[in-house]
mmCIF file of C-alpha atoms in Angstrom:
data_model
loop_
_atom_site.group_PDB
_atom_site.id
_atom_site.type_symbol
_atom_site.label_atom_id
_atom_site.label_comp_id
_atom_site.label_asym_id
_atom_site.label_seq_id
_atom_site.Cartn_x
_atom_site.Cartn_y
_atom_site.Cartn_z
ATOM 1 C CA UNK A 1 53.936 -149.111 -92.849
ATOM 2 C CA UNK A 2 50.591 -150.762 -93.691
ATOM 3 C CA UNK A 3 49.512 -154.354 -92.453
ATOM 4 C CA UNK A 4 49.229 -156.773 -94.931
ATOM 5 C CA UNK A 5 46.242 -157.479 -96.925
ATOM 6 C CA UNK A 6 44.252 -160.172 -94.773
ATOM 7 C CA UNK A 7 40.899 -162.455 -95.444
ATOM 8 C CA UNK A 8 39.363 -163.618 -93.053
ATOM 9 C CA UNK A 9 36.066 -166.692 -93.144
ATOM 10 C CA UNK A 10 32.988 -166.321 -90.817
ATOM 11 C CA UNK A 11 31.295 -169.366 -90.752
ATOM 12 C CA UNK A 12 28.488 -170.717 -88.767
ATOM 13 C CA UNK A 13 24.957 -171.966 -88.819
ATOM 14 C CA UNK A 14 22.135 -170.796 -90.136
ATOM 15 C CA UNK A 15 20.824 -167.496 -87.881
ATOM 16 C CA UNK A 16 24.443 -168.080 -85.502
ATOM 17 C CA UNK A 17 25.188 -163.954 -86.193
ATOM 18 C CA UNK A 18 27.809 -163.923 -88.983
ATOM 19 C CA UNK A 19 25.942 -161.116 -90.423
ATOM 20 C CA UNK A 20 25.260 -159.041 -87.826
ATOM 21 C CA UNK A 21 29.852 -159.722 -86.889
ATOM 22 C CA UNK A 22 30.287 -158.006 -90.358
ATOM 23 C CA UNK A 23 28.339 -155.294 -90.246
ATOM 24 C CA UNK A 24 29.188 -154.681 -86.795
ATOM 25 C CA UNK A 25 33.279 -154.945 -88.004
ATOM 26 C CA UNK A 26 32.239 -152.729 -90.726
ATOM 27 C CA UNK A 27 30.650 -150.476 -88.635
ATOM 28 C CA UNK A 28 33.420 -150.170 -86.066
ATOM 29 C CA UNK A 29 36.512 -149.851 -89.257
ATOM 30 C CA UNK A 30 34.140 -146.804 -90.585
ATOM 31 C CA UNK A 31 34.004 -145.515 -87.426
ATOM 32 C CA UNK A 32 38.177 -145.641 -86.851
ATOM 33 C CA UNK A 33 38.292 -143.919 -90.445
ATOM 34 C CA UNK A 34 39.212 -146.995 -92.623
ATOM 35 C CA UNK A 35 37.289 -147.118 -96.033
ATOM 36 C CA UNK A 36 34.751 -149.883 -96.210
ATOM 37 C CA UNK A 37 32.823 -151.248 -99.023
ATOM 38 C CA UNK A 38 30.854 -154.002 -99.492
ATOM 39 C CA UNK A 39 27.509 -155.763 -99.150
ATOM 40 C CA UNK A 40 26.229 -158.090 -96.454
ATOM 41 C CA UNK A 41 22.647 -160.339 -96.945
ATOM 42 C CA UNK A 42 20.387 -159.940 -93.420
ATOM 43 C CA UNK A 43 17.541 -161.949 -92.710
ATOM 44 C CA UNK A 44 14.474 -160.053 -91.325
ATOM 45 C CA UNK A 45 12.915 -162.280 -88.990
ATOM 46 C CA UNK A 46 15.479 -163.830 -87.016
ATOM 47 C CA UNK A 47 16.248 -167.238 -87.982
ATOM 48 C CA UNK A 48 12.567 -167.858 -89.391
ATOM 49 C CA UNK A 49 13.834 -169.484 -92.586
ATOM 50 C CA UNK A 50 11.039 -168.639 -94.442
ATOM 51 C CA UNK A 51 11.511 -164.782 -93.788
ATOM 52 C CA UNK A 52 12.534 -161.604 -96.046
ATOM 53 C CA UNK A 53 16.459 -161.048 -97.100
ATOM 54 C CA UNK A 54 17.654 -157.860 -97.942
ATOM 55 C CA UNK A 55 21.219 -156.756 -99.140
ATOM 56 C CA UNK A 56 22.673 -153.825 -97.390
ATOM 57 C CA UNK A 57 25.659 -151.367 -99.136
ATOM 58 C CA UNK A 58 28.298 -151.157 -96.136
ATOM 59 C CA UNK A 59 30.129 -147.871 -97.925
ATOM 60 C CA UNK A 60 26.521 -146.018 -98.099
ATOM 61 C CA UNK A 61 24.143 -148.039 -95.728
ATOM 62 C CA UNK A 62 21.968 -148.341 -98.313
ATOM 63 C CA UNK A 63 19.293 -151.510 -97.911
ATOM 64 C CA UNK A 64 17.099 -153.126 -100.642
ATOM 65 C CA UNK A 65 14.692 -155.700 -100.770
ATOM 66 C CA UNK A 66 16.781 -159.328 -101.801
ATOM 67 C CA UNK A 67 13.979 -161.475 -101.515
ATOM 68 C CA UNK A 68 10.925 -161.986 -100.059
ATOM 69 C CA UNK A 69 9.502 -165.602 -98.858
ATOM 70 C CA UNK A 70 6.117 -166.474 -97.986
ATOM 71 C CA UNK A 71 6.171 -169.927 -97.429
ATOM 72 C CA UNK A 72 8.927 -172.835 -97.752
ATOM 73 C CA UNK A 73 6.806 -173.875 -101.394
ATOM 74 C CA UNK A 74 7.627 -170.486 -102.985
ATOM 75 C CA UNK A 75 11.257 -171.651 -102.350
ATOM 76 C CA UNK A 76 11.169 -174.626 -103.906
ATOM 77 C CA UNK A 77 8.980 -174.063 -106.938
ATOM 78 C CA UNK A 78 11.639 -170.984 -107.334
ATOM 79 C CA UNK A 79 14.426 -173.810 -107.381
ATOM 80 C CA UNK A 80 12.740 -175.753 -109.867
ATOM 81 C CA UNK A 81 12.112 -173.094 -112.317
ATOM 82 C CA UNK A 82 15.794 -172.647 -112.392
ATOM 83 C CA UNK A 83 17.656 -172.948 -116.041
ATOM 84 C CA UNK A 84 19.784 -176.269 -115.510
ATOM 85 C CA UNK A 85 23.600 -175.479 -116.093
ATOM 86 C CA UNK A 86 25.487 -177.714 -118.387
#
């Protein structure tokens, strides 16, 4: 008999370690032999918010490059040149 299909929320502030709980959980299910898929956004730099993101595969381990930030200015002139949604 298989468990029923649950979802579960990780919330918490910014640089708290939700990220690094998922990939650790994903880590430890792949290890037990349970199929995991996936992505997960890190933050290279610790909680530095201007830092670089990248977006890791949890079924491969594969990581790219998400974004890159060099100051808090790229952000928001990034934010601004934004199509506005109607």
């Amino acid at each position: 008999m298989s468990p029923p299909n649950v979802v579960y929320v990780i919330t918490g502030e910014r640089g708290s370690g939700k990220s690094t709980l998922c990939g650790w959980v994903a880590h430890e299910a792949g290890r037990r032999g349970h199929v995991v898929a996936g992505i997960v956004t890190e933050r290279e730099g610790g909680a530095d918010p201007v830092s670089t993101r990248r977006v890791v595969d949890l079924r491969s381990g594969e990581a790219r490059l998400l974004v890159r930030e060099s100051t808090a200015e790229s952000r928001v002139k990034r934010l601004d040149a934004m199509p506005t949604l109607v």
